[in-house]
Amino acid sequence: MKTVSEKIKVDRLDGKLGMAHFYVAFIALAIGGLAGLLQTLVRSGKLVLPAGIGYYQILTVHGVVLGLVLTTFFIMGFQLVAVSRTAGTFTSKQRMAGWIGFWTMTIGTFMAAVMILLNEASVLYTFYAPLQAHALFYLGLTFVIVGSWIDGAVIISAYAAWRKRNPGKPSPLLTFMSLVNTLMWIIATIGVAATVLLQLLPWSLGLVDRVDVAISRTLFWYFGHPLVYFWLLPAYMAWYVVIPKIIGGKIFSDSLARLTFILFLLFSIPVGFHHQLMEPGIDPAWKFFQVILTFMVIIPSLMTAFSLFATFETYGRSKGATGLFGWMKKLPWGDARFVVPFIGMLSFIPAGAGGIINASNQMNQVVHNTIWVTGHFHLTVATAVILTFFGISYWLIPHLTGRTFTKAMNKLAIIQGVFWAIGMTFMSGAMHAAGLLGAPRRSSFSEYGGAAQAAEWIPYQVAQGVGGTILFVGIILILYIFINLAFFAPKGEEEFPIGEAADESEKAPMVLENWKLWIGIAVLLILFAYTIPFVDMIQNAPIGSKGYKLW
Amino acid sequence: MAQPGLQRKTKIKVEDSSSLKGTLASVFLLGFFLIVTWVGVFYLFVERF
């Protein structure tokens, strides 16, 4: 039986704004996915790219288009409609700002994409100095960031308006979560904006000759690690709020979910050094301090795991399940909206385990710059997060387009999820294994002059090619489903599932909405973790490096 | 008439529906997995460095 809230629809005009973001996201998926397939085939040693297209060029396409464009567009689109659905329809001013944000991001994406396609910016998605791209590439990425800030401003303003209308009440959970992710994103992107505007752009324009590599990388990773949580938190939104409703259960605890998000706001930013553990120029003590903070971020993820198990078990037992794991059988294994994100949740277990290993200070030496790391983030963002985004799309796209998710599409969606799981097991599994044997990441196919150690890696690279091919079939399937849901599925109503807390009388503590407090602590932690290392870097700065174009 | 029915009901062994023992087992399994993988790579680290 449907309750009133289930029938609430996202406003049609807000839905259009959301859909605009999703069109770009799925076009990005098509382009980036193809680039990924080509990469795995090149690295298997079985394919040479035609027409002088470089491996590092398609690697840049893959990383930028999927890691930065697909994610940012999907997340902003999802958060906008989630806020519109739970905090109320946007005002026309807010919606207009949303469109300005969208077009700013889109123009930026176009600029960066053109430069990559012209082979003027094959600097990989981390755009590490001293690799030097064309200035328009950096400018394009700046536009993407600025556009996302404008989208973020819409979310902040909608939240503020809701709080004003509902004094003393905790905000709707999805709005709260979208706000936290937006705040984290804004604080984090200040770092990348600083390195691009103050260092890389003037340097690529020829206004300055040299760039301080350590500072630019530090600013990049100040942004780069919270970036991965910016990807993850929307998946957590679906896991905490949407999945309980889809299975017919309840949110284990509303307050716990909010506390988890606050912990992410505090601990996901001052941790960038764990990407630079092998780099010179940073005092090991400060690296270790950030390692400790990194381990703090494990806590909210473990809280999430507990909360999800509890939601599933409580639901299963309410349906009469008995025994230790009887509740597993009661879950809706025929519903793609649940199954596909569930595969994502499962993949997050080895993904998280790998992440803990990566961040374990000197143990990072085992895996640093090996393809293990690539395997790791293909489990996190390219499985846990993206499968959840696919799972969201299965109800959100038809909800916004006034269509339905048919049984046939549901079946295809489950097949898609299975293809993804199999393909990724091959690809990411082989990457992890080859990485432990020392195979480097960010590298085209090479026999390294016939070295015996390099020969060990080749079978794993072939396995990556096999996995990449299976994944590409998965990409074709999801694109087919997306096009169906956007344009061809039968007209009808599709629910926007929003779960309710198990204990309805539970009122989230208002202290969790005290942003002066949380942003204050976040800023203090950032200042503590970064100030002295930055002073060191600036005081002991080398002359800096000229730009290189090695492609 | 109500009496025997009631008695029968009490004889059925009902598992506490609010039990979270499966969750407890699951988080322990998860923790165990994290430890095993970590120790595995730690062993490689000690071997190599």
Coordinates of C-alpha atoms in Angstrom, one line a residue:
Chain A
M1 CA 0.0 0.0 0.0
K2 CA 1.3 3.4 -1.0
T3 CA 1.6 6.2 1.5
V4 CA 1.1 9.8 0.5
S5 CA 4.8 10.6 0.6
E6 CA 5.5 7.9 -1.9
K7 CA 3.5 9.6 -4.6
I8 CA 5.4 12.9 -4.2
K9 CA 7.1 13.7 -7.4
V10 CA 10.0 15.8 -8.1
D11 CA 8.8 19.0 -9.8
R12 CA 8.8 18.7 -13.6
L13 CA 11.1 21.7 -14.1
D14 CA 13.5 20.6 -11.4
G15 CA 13.5 17.1 -13.0
K16 CA 14.6 18.6 -16.3
L17 CA 17.5 20.3 -14.6
G18 CA 18.4 16.9 -13.1
M19 CA 18.0 15.1 -16.4
A20 CA 20.3 17.6 -18.2
H21 CA 23.1 16.5 -15.7
F22 CA 22.3 12.9 -16.4
Y23 CA 22.5 13.2 -20.2
V24 CA 26.0 14.6 -19.9
A25 CA 26.9 11.9 -17.3
F26 CA 25.8 9.0 -19.5
I27 CA 27.5 10.5 -22.7
A28 CA 30.6 10.7 -20.6
L29 CA 30.1 7.0 -19.6
A30 CA 30.0 6.0 -23.3
I31 CA 33.1 7.9 -24.2
G32 CA 35.1 7.1 -21.1
G33 CA 34.1 3.4 -21.2
L34 CA 35.3 3.0 -24.8
A35 CA 38.6 4.6 -23.8
G36 CA 38.9 2.2 -20.9
L37 CA 38.3 -0.8 -23.2
L38 CA 41.0 0.4 -25.5
Q39 CA 43.4 0.9 -22.7
T40 CA 43.0 -2.7 -21.4
L41 CA 43.4 -4.0 -24.9
V42 CA 46.6 -2.0 -25.5
R43 CA 48.0 -3.1 -22.2
S44 CA 47.3 -6.7 -23.0
G45 CA 49.8 -6.3 -25.8
K46 CA 47.3 -7.4 -28.4
L47 CA 46.3 -4.0 -29.8
V48 CA 48.2 -1.1 -31.2
L49 CA 46.1 2.1 -31.5
P50 CA 45.6 3.4 -35.1
A51 CA 46.3 6.8 -36.4
G52 CA 48.9 7.7 -33.9
I53 CA 46.5 7.9 -31.0
G54 CA 48.6 7.7 -27.9
Y55 CA 47.9 5.4 -24.9
Y56 CA 48.3 8.3 -22.5
Q57 CA 45.8 10.3 -24.5
I58 CA 43.0 7.7 -24.1
L59 CA 44.1 7.2 -20.5
T60 CA 43.5 10.9 -19.9
V61 CA 40.1 10.7 -21.7
H62 CA 39.2 7.7 -19.5
G63 CA 40.3 9.3 -16.2
V64 CA 39.0 12.9 -16.8
V65 CA 35.7 11.9 -18.5
L66 CA 34.8 9.2 -15.9
G67 CA 36.6 10.3 -12.8
L68 CA 35.7 14.0 -13.0
V69 CA 32.9 14.5 -15.5
L70 CA 30.6 11.5 -15.1
T71 CA 30.8 11.6 -11.4
T72 CA 30.4 15.3 -10.9
F73 CA 27.5 15.6 -13.3
F74 CA 25.7 12.5 -11.9
I75 CA 26.2 13.6 -8.3
M76 CA 25.1 17.2 -8.8
G77 CA 22.1 16.0 -10.7
F78 CA 21.2 13.5 -8.1
Q79 CA 21.7 15.8 -5.2
L80 CA 19.7 18.6 -6.8
V81 CA 16.6 16.4 -7.4
A82 CA 17.0 14.7 -4.0
V83 CA 16.9 18.2 -2.4
S84 CA 14.0 19.3 -4.6
R85 CA 12.1 16.1 -3.6
T86 CA 12.8 16.3 0.2
A87 CA 13.1 20.0 0.9
G88 CA 10.6 21.3 -1.6
T89 CA 10.6 22.5 -5.2
F90 CA 13.2 25.0 -6.1
T91 CA 12.3 28.7 -6.6
S92 CA 12.7 29.9 -10.1
K93 CA 15.9 31.8 -9.0
Q94 CA 17.4 28.7 -7.5
R95 CA 16.5 26.7 -10.7
M96 CA 18.0 29.4 -12.9
A97 CA 21.2 29.2 -10.8
G98 CA 21.1 25.4 -11.3
W99 CA 21.0 25.9 -15.0
I100 CA 23.9 28.4 -14.9
G101 CA 25.9 25.8 -12.9
F102 CA 25.0 23.1 -15.4
W103 CA 26.1 25.2 -18.4
T104 CA 29.2 26.4 -16.8
M105 CA 30.2 22.8 -16.0
T106 CA 29.3 21.7 -19.6
I107 CA 31.2 24.4 -21.3
G108 CA 34.2 23.6 -19.1
T109 CA 33.9 19.9 -19.9
F110 CA 33.8 20.8 -23.6
M111 CA 36.9 22.9 -23.4
A112 CA 38.9 20.2 -21.5
A113 CA 37.6 17.5 -23.8
V114 CA 38.6 19.4 -27.0
M115 CA 42.1 19.9 -25.6
I116 CA 42.5 16.2 -24.8
L117 CA 41.2 15.2 -28.2
L118 CA 43.7 17.5 -29.9
N119 CA 46.4 15.8 -27.9
E120 CA 47.3 19.0 -26.1
A121 CA 46.5 17.7 -22.6
S122 CA 47.6 14.1 -22.2
V123 CA 48.5 14.7 -18.6
L124 CA 46.2 12.0 -17.0
Y125 CA 43.4 12.9 -14.7
T126 CA 45.6 13.8 -11.8
F127 CA 47.3 16.4 -14.2
Y128 CA 50.5 16.3 -12.1
A129 CA 53.0 19.0 -12.7
P130 CA 55.6 19.1 -14.3
L131 CA 53.5 17.5 -17.1
Q132 CA 52.1 20.6 -18.8
A133 CA 48.8 20.7 -20.6
H134 CA 47.4 23.5 -22.7
A135 CA 46.0 26.4 -20.7
L136 CA 42.5 25.7 -22.0
F137 CA 42.5 22.3 -20.4
Y138 CA 43.1 23.8 -16.9
L139 CA 40.6 26.6 -17.7
G140 CA 38.0 24.0 -18.7
L141 CA 38.5 22.1 -15.5
T142 CA 38.2 25.4 -13.5
F143 CA 34.8 25.9 -15.2
V144 CA 33.7 22.4 -14.2
I145 CA 34.6 23.2 -10.6
V146 CA 33.0 26.7 -10.6
G147 CA 29.8 25.3 -12.2
S148 CA 29.7 22.7 -9.4
W149 CA 30.0 25.4 -6.8
I150 CA 27.0 27.2 -8.4
D151 CA 25.0 23.9 -8.3
G152 CA 26.2 23.6 -4.7
A153 CA 25.0 27.1 -3.9
V154 CA 21.5 26.0 -5.0
I155 CA 21.6 23.1 -2.5
I156 CA 22.8 25.3 0.3
S157 CA 20.1 27.9 -0.4
A158 CA 17.4 25.3 -0.6
Y159 CA 18.6 23.9 2.7
A160 CA 18.7 27.3 4.3
A161 CA 15.2 28.1 3.1
W162 CA 13.9 24.8 4.5
R163 CA 15.4 25.4 7.9
K164 CA 13.9 28.9 7.9
R165 CA 10.4 27.5 7.2
N166 CA 10.8 24.7 9.8
P167 CA 12.6 26.3 12.8
G168 CA 13.9 23.8 15.4
K169 CA 13.4 20.8 13.2
P170 CA 16.1 18.5 11.8
S171 CA 16.2 18.8 8.0
P172 CA 15.1 15.9 5.8
L173 CA 17.8 13.3 5.7
L174 CA 18.5 13.3 2.0
T175 CA 18.8 17.1 2.1
F176 CA 21.1 17.0 5.1
M177 CA 23.3 14.4 3.3
S178 CA 23.4 16.4 0.1
L179 CA 24.4 19.5 2.1
V180 CA 27.2 17.7 3.9
N181 CA 28.6 16.4 0.6
T182 CA 28.3 19.8 -1.0
L183 CA 30.1 21.5 1.9
M184 CA 32.9 18.9 1.8
W185 CA 33.2 19.4 -1.9
I186 CA 33.4 23.2 -1.7
I187 CA 36.1 23.0 1.1
A188 CA 38.0 20.4 -0.9
T189 CA 37.9 22.0 -4.3
I190 CA 39.5 25.2 -2.9
G191 CA 42.8 23.2 -3.0
V192 CA 42.5 22.2 -6.7
A193 CA 41.3 25.7 -7.6
A194 CA 44.3 27.2 -5.8
T195 CA 46.8 25.0 -7.7
V196 CA 45.1 25.5 -11.1
L197 CA 44.6 29.3 -10.7
L198 CA 47.8 30.2 -8.9
Q199 CA 50.2 27.7 -10.3
L200 CA 49.3 25.7 -13.4
L201 CA 47.4 28.3 -15.4
P202 CA 50.0 31.1 -15.2
W203 CA 52.7 28.4 -15.9
S204 CA 50.9 27.0 -18.9
L205 CA 50.2 30.5 -20.2
G206 CA 54.0 31.2 -20.0
L207 CA 53.5 33.9 -17.4
V208 CA 55.9 32.1 -15.1
D209 CA 58.6 29.6 -16.2
R210 CA 58.6 27.1 -13.3
V211 CA 56.2 25.4 -11.0
D212 CA 56.7 24.0 -7.5
V213 CA 55.8 20.4 -8.0
A214 CA 55.5 19.5 -4.3
I215 CA 53.1 22.3 -3.6
S216 CA 50.9 21.6 -6.6
R217 CA 50.7 17.9 -5.8
T218 CA 49.9 18.7 -2.1
L219 CA 47.1 21.0 -3.2
F220 CA 45.9 18.4 -5.7
W221 CA 45.7 15.7 -3.0
Y222 CA 44.1 18.1 -0.5
F223 CA 41.3 17.9 -3.1
G224 CA 42.0 14.4 -4.5
H225 CA 41.1 12.4 -1.4
P226 CA 37.9 14.2 -0.4
L227 CA 37.1 13.8 -4.1
V228 CA 36.7 10.1 -3.6
Y229 CA 34.4 10.7 -0.7
F230 CA 32.4 13.1 -2.8
W231 CA 31.9 10.1 -5.1
L232 CA 31.1 7.8 -2.3
L233 CA 28.7 9.8 -0.2
P234 CA 25.9 9.9 -2.8
A235 CA 26.1 6.1 -2.9
Y236 CA 25.9 6.1 0.9
M237 CA 22.8 8.3 0.6
A238 CA 21.2 5.6 -1.6
W239 CA 22.3 2.9 0.8
Y240 CA 21.1 4.6 3.9
V241 CA 17.8 6.2 2.7
V242 CA 16.7 4.6 -0.6
I243 CA 17.6 0.9 -0.3
P244 CA 15.7 0.4 3.0
K245 CA 12.5 1.7 1.2
I246 CA 13.1 -0.5 -1.8
I247 CA 13.4 -3.7 0.2
G248 CA 10.4 -2.7 2.3
G249 CA 12.4 -2.1 5.5
K250 CA 13.3 0.9 7.6
I251 CA 16.4 3.0 8.1
F252 CA 18.2 1.5 11.1
S253 CA 18.9 4.9 12.6
D254 CA 18.4 8.4 11.2
S255 CA 20.8 9.9 13.8
L256 CA 23.5 7.4 13.1
A257 CA 23.3 8.2 9.4
R258 CA 23.7 11.9 10.1
L259 CA 26.6 11.3 12.4
T260 CA 28.3 9.2 9.8
F261 CA 28.1 12.1 7.3
I262 CA 29.4 14.6 9.8
L263 CA 32.4 12.3 10.5
F264 CA 33.1 12.3 6.7
L265 CA 32.9 16.1 6.7
L266 CA 35.5 16.2 9.5
F267 CA 37.9 13.4 8.4
S268 CA 37.9 13.1 4.7
I269 CA 39.8 16.3 3.9
P270 CA 43.0 16.5 6.1
V271 CA 44.3 13.2 4.7
G272 CA 45.8 13.9 1.3
F273 CA 49.3 13.0 2.4
H274 CA 48.5 9.3 2.3
H275 CA 48.7 9.7 -1.4
Q276 CA 52.1 11.2 -1.0
L277 CA 53.7 8.8 1.4
M278 CA 56.5 8.0 -1.0
E279 CA 57.2 11.7 -1.9
P280 CA 60.1 13.7 -0.7
G281 CA 59.7 17.1 0.9
I282 CA 57.2 16.3 3.5
D283 CA 58.2 15.5 7.1
P284 CA 57.3 11.9 8.0
A285 CA 55.7 13.0 11.2
W286 CA 53.1 15.0 9.3
K287 CA 52.6 12.1 6.9
F288 CA 52.0 9.9 9.9
F289 CA 49.5 12.3 11.4
Q290 CA 47.5 12.3 8.3
V291 CA 47.7 8.5 8.2
I292 CA 46.0 8.6 11.6
L293 CA 43.3 10.9 10.3
T294 CA 42.9 8.6 7.3
F295 CA 42.2 5.7 9.7
M296 CA 39.6 7.8 11.4
V297 CA 37.6 7.8 8.1
I298 CA 37.3 4.1 8.4
I299 CA 35.0 4.6 11.4
P300 CA 32.0 6.1 9.5
S301 CA 32.4 3.4 6.8
L302 CA 32.3 0.7 9.4
M303 CA 29.2 2.4 11.0
T304 CA 27.6 2.3 7.5
A305 CA 28.4 -1.4 7.1
F306 CA 26.8 -2.2 10.5
S307 CA 23.8 0.0 9.8
L308 CA 23.1 -1.8 6.5
F309 CA 23.5 -5.3 7.9
A310 CA 21.1 -4.2 10.7
T311 CA 18.6 -2.8 8.2
F312 CA 18.7 -6.1 6.2
E313 CA 18.5 -8.3 9.2
T314 CA 15.7 -6.4 10.8
Y315 CA 13.7 -6.5 7.6
G316 CA 14.4 -10.2 7.1
R317 CA 13.3 -11.1 10.6
S318 CA 10.2 -9.0 10.3
K319 CA 9.3 -11.4 7.4
G320 CA 9.8 -14.4 9.6
A321 CA 13.5 -15.2 8.9
T322 CA 15.3 -17.3 11.5
G323 CA 18.8 -18.4 12.1
L324 CA 22.0 -16.5 11.8
F325 CA 21.8 -15.6 8.2
G326 CA 18.2 -16.5 7.3
W327 CA 17.4 -12.9 6.6
M328 CA 19.6 -12.9 3.6
K329 CA 17.0 -15.0 1.8
K330 CA 14.2 -12.5 2.4
L331 CA 15.9 -9.7 0.5
P332 CA 14.4 -8.9 -2.9
W333 CA 16.8 -10.6 -5.2
G334 CA 14.7 -10.0 -8.2
D335 CA 14.7 -6.2 -7.9
A336 CA 17.5 -4.5 -9.8
R337 CA 17.1 -1.4 -7.8
F338 CA 18.3 -3.4 -4.8
V339 CA 20.5 -6.1 -6.4
V340 CA 22.8 -3.8 -8.5
P341 CA 23.7 -1.4 -5.5
F342 CA 24.0 -4.6 -3.4
I343 CA 26.8 -5.9 -5.7
G344 CA 28.3 -2.4 -5.2
M345 CA 28.1 -2.8 -1.4
L346 CA 29.8 -6.2 -1.5
S347 CA 32.6 -4.8 -3.7
F348 CA 33.2 -2.1 -1.1
I349 CA 34.4 -4.8 1.3
P350 CA 37.6 -5.7 -0.7
A351 CA 37.8 -2.1 -1.8
G352 CA 37.9 -0.8 1.8
A353 CA 40.4 -3.5 2.8
G354 CA 42.7 -2.4 -0.1
G355 CA 42.3 1.2 1.0
I356 CA 43.4 0.4 4.5
I357 CA 46.5 -1.3 3.1
N358 CA 47.2 1.7 0.8
A359 CA 47.1 4.2 3.7
S360 CA 49.2 2.1 6.1
N361 CA 52.2 4.4 6.1
Q362 CA 55.3 2.4 5.2
M363 CA 53.3 -0.5 3.9
N364 CA 52.4 1.8 1.0
Q365 CA 55.8 0.9 -0.4
V366 CA 54.4 -2.5 -1.4
V367 CA 51.7 -1.0 -3.6
H368 CA 52.7 2.6 -4.4
N369 CA 52.4 3.5 -8.1
T370 CA 51.6 -0.1 -8.9
I371 CA 48.5 -1.1 -10.8
W372 CA 47.2 -2.5 -7.5
V373 CA 46.1 1.1 -6.8
T374 CA 44.2 1.2 -10.1
G375 CA 42.5 -2.1 -9.2
H376 CA 41.6 -0.5 -5.8
F377 CA 39.8 2.5 -7.2
H378 CA 38.1 0.4 -9.8
L379 CA 36.5 -1.4 -6.9
T380 CA 35.6 1.8 -5.0
V381 CA 34.4 4.3 -7.6
A382 CA 34.1 2.0 -10.6
T383 CA 32.1 -0.7 -8.8
A384 CA 30.7 0.3 -5.4
V385 CA 29.8 3.9 -6.5
I386 CA 29.0 3.4 -10.1
L387 CA 26.8 0.4 -9.6
T388 CA 24.9 2.3 -7.0
F389 CA 24.5 5.2 -9.4
F390 CA 23.1 2.7 -12.0
G391 CA 20.8 1.4 -9.3
I392 CA 19.6 5.0 -8.6
S393 CA 19.1 5.6 -12.3
Y394 CA 16.7 2.6 -12.6
W395 CA 14.1 4.4 -10.6
L396 CA 15.2 8.1 -10.8
I397 CA 15.4 8.4 -14.6
P398 CA 11.8 7.0 -15.2
H399 CA 10.6 9.1 -12.2
L400 CA 11.9 12.2 -13.9
T401 CA 10.8 11.3 -17.4
G402 CA 7.3 10.1 -16.4
R403 CA 8.0 6.6 -17.5
T404 CA 8.3 3.1 -15.9
F405 CA 11.0 0.7 -15.2
T406 CA 9.6 -2.4 -17.0
K407 CA 10.1 -6.0 -16.0
A408 CA 12.2 -6.6 -19.1
M409 CA 14.5 -3.7 -18.2
N410 CA 14.7 -4.9 -14.6
K411 CA 15.9 -8.3 -15.9
L412 CA 18.4 -6.7 -18.2
A413 CA 19.6 -4.4 -15.4
I414 CA 20.3 -7.5 -13.2
I415 CA 22.2 -9.1 -16.1
Q416 CA 24.1 -5.8 -16.4
G417 CA 25.1 -5.9 -12.7
V418 CA 26.3 -9.5 -13.1
F419 CA 28.4 -8.7 -16.2
W420 CA 29.9 -5.8 -14.2
A421 CA 30.7 -8.0 -11.2
I422 CA 32.3 -10.7 -13.4
G423 CA 34.2 -8.2 -15.6
M424 CA 35.5 -6.3 -12.6
T425 CA 36.5 -9.5 -10.8
F426 CA 38.8 -10.3 -13.7
M427 CA 40.0 -6.8 -14.3
S428 CA 40.4 -5.5 -10.8
G429 CA 41.5 -8.9 -9.4
A430 CA 44.3 -9.1 -12.0
M431 CA 45.3 -5.5 -11.3
H432 CA 45.6 -6.2 -7.6
A433 CA 47.7 -9.3 -8.3
A434 CA 49.9 -7.8 -10.9
G435 CA 50.4 -4.8 -8.6
L436 CA 51.7 -7.0 -5.8
L437 CA 54.2 -8.3 -8.3
G438 CA 55.3 -4.8 -9.0
A439 CA 53.5 -3.9 -12.3
P440 CA 53.4 -0.1 -12.6
R441 CA 50.2 1.9 -13.1
R442 CA 49.9 4.7 -15.7
S443 CA 52.0 2.8 -18.1
S444 CA 51.5 1.5 -21.6
F445 CA 52.4 -2.0 -22.7
S446 CA 56.1 -2.8 -22.5
E447 CA 58.3 -5.8 -22.1
Y448 CA 60.8 -3.7 -20.4
G449 CA 63.7 -5.0 -22.5
G450 CA 62.7 -8.6 -21.9
A451 CA 63.0 -8.4 -18.1
A452 CA 61.9 -11.5 -16.3
Q453 CA 59.8 -9.7 -13.8
A454 CA 57.9 -7.8 -16.5
A455 CA 57.1 -11.1 -18.2
E456 CA 55.2 -12.2 -15.1
W457 CA 52.8 -9.3 -15.5
I458 CA 51.7 -10.0 -19.0
P459 CA 49.2 -12.8 -18.2
Y460 CA 47.5 -10.5 -15.7
Q461 CA 47.4 -7.8 -18.4
V462 CA 45.6 -10.2 -20.7
A463 CA 43.2 -11.0 -17.9
Q464 CA 42.6 -7.2 -17.5
G465 CA 41.8 -7.1 -21.2
V466 CA 39.3 -9.9 -20.8
G467 CA 37.7 -8.1 -17.8
G468 CA 37.7 -4.8 -19.6
T469 CA 35.9 -6.4 -22.6
I470 CA 33.2 -7.9 -20.3
L471 CA 32.8 -4.5 -18.6
F472 CA 32.4 -2.8 -21.9
V473 CA 29.4 -5.2 -22.6
G474 CA 28.1 -4.0 -19.3
I475 CA 28.5 -0.4 -20.5
I476 CA 26.6 -1.1 -23.7
L477 CA 23.8 -2.7 -21.6
I478 CA 23.5 0.3 -19.1
L479 CA 23.5 2.8 -22.0
Y480 CA 20.7 0.8 -23.7
I481 CA 18.7 0.8 -20.4
F482 CA 19.3 4.5 -19.9
I483 CA 18.1 5.4 -23.4
N484 CA 15.1 3.2 -22.8
L485 CA 14.2 4.9 -19.5
A486 CA 14.8 8.4 -20.9
F487 CA 13.0 8.1 -24.2
F488 CA 11.2 4.8 -24.9
A489 CA 9.8 3.1 -21.7
P490 CA 6.0 3.1 -21.3
K491 CA 4.6 6.2 -19.7
G492 CA 3.7 5.9 -16.1
E493 CA 4.7 6.6 -12.5
E494 CA 7.9 5.4 -10.9
E495 CA 8.4 5.9 -7.2
F496 CA 11.2 8.0 -5.7
P497 CA 11.9 5.7 -2.7
I498 CA 12.6 7.4 0.5
G499 CA 13.0 5.3 3.6
E500 CA 11.7 6.0 7.1
A501 CA 13.6 5.6 10.3
A502 CA 12.8 2.4 12.3
D503 CA 12.1 4.5 15.4
E504 CA 9.8 7.2 14.2
S505 CA 9.9 9.0 17.5
E506 CA 13.6 9.4 17.2
K507 CA 14.5 13.0 16.6
A508 CA 17.9 13.7 15.2
P509 CA 19.9 15.9 17.7
M510 CA 19.9 19.4 16.4
V511 CA 23.6 19.8 17.2
L512 CA 24.2 17.8 14.0
E513 CA 22.9 20.8 12.1
N514 CA 25.2 23.2 13.8
W515 CA 27.4 24.1 10.8
K516 CA 29.5 26.7 12.6
L517 CA 30.6 23.9 14.9
W518 CA 31.3 21.2 12.2
I519 CA 32.8 23.4 9.6
G520 CA 34.9 25.0 12.4
I521 CA 36.3 21.7 13.5
A522 CA 36.9 20.6 9.9
V523 CA 38.8 23.8 9.2
L524 CA 40.8 23.4 12.5
L525 CA 41.8 19.9 11.5
I526 CA 42.8 21.0 8.0
L527 CA 44.9 23.9 9.4
F528 CA 46.5 21.6 11.9
A529 CA 47.3 18.9 9.4
Y530 CA 48.6 21.2 6.6
T531 CA 49.9 24.5 8.0
I532 CA 53.4 23.4 9.1
P533 CA 54.1 21.1 6.1
F534 CA 53.1 24.0 3.8
V535 CA 55.3 26.4 5.6
D536 CA 58.1 23.9 5.2
M537 CA 57.5 23.5 1.5
I538 CA 57.4 27.2 0.9
Q539 CA 60.5 28.0 3.0
N540 CA 62.5 25.2 1.5
A541 CA 61.2 25.5 -2.0
P542 CA 63.4 24.4 -4.9
I543 CA 63.6 26.6 -8.0
G544 CA 60.7 24.6 -9.4
S545 CA 60.3 22.7 -12.7
K546 CA 59.8 23.8 -16.3
G547 CA 56.9 22.2 -18.1
Y548 CA 57.2 18.9 -19.9
K549 CA 55.1 17.5 -22.7
L550 CA 56.2 13.9 -22.9
W551 CA 53.5 12.6 -25.2
Chain B
M1 CA -12.0 -22.3 24.9
A2 CA -9.4 -19.5 24.8
Q3 CA -7.3 -21.1 27.4
P4 CA -5.9 -24.1 25.5
G5 CA -5.1 -21.9 22.5
L6 CA -3.1 -19.6 24.6
Q7 CA -1.1 -22.4 26.0
R8 CA -0.3 -23.8 22.6
K9 CA 1.0 -20.4 21.5
T10 CA 3.4 -20.2 24.4
K11 CA 4.9 -23.6 23.3
I12 CA 6.0 -22.3 19.9
K13 CA 9.6 -21.3 20.1
V14 CA 9.7 -17.8 18.7
E15 CA 13.1 -16.3 17.8
D16 CA 13.4 -12.7 19.0
S17 CA 12.5 -10.7 15.9
S18 CA 14.6 -7.8 17.0
S19 CA 17.7 -9.9 17.3
L20 CA 20.8 -8.5 15.5
K21 CA 23.0 -11.6 15.9
G22 CA 23.4 -11.9 12.2
T23 CA 24.6 -8.3 12.0
L24 CA 27.1 -9.1 14.8
A25 CA 28.4 -12.1 12.9
S26 CA 28.5 -10.1 9.7
V27 CA 30.6 -7.3 11.1
F28 CA 32.9 -9.8 12.7
L29 CA 33.4 -11.5 9.4
L30 CA 34.0 -8.1 7.8
G31 CA 36.6 -7.3 10.4
F32 CA 38.2 -10.6 10.0
F33 CA 38.5 -10.1 6.3
L34 CA 40.1 -6.7 6.8
I35 CA 42.7 -8.1 9.2
V36 CA 43.5 -11.1 7.0
T37 CA 44.2 -8.9 3.9
W38 CA 46.1 -6.4 5.9
V39 CA 48.3 -9.0 7.5
G40 CA 48.9 -10.6 4.1
V41 CA 50.3 -7.5 2.6
F42 CA 52.2 -6.7 5.8
Y43 CA 53.9 -10.0 5.4
L44 CA 54.9 -9.0 1.9
F45 CA 56.2 -5.7 3.3
V46 CA 58.3 -7.4 5.9
E47 CA 59.6 -9.9 3.3
R48 CA 60.6 -7.2 0.8
F49 CA 61.8 -4.2 2.8

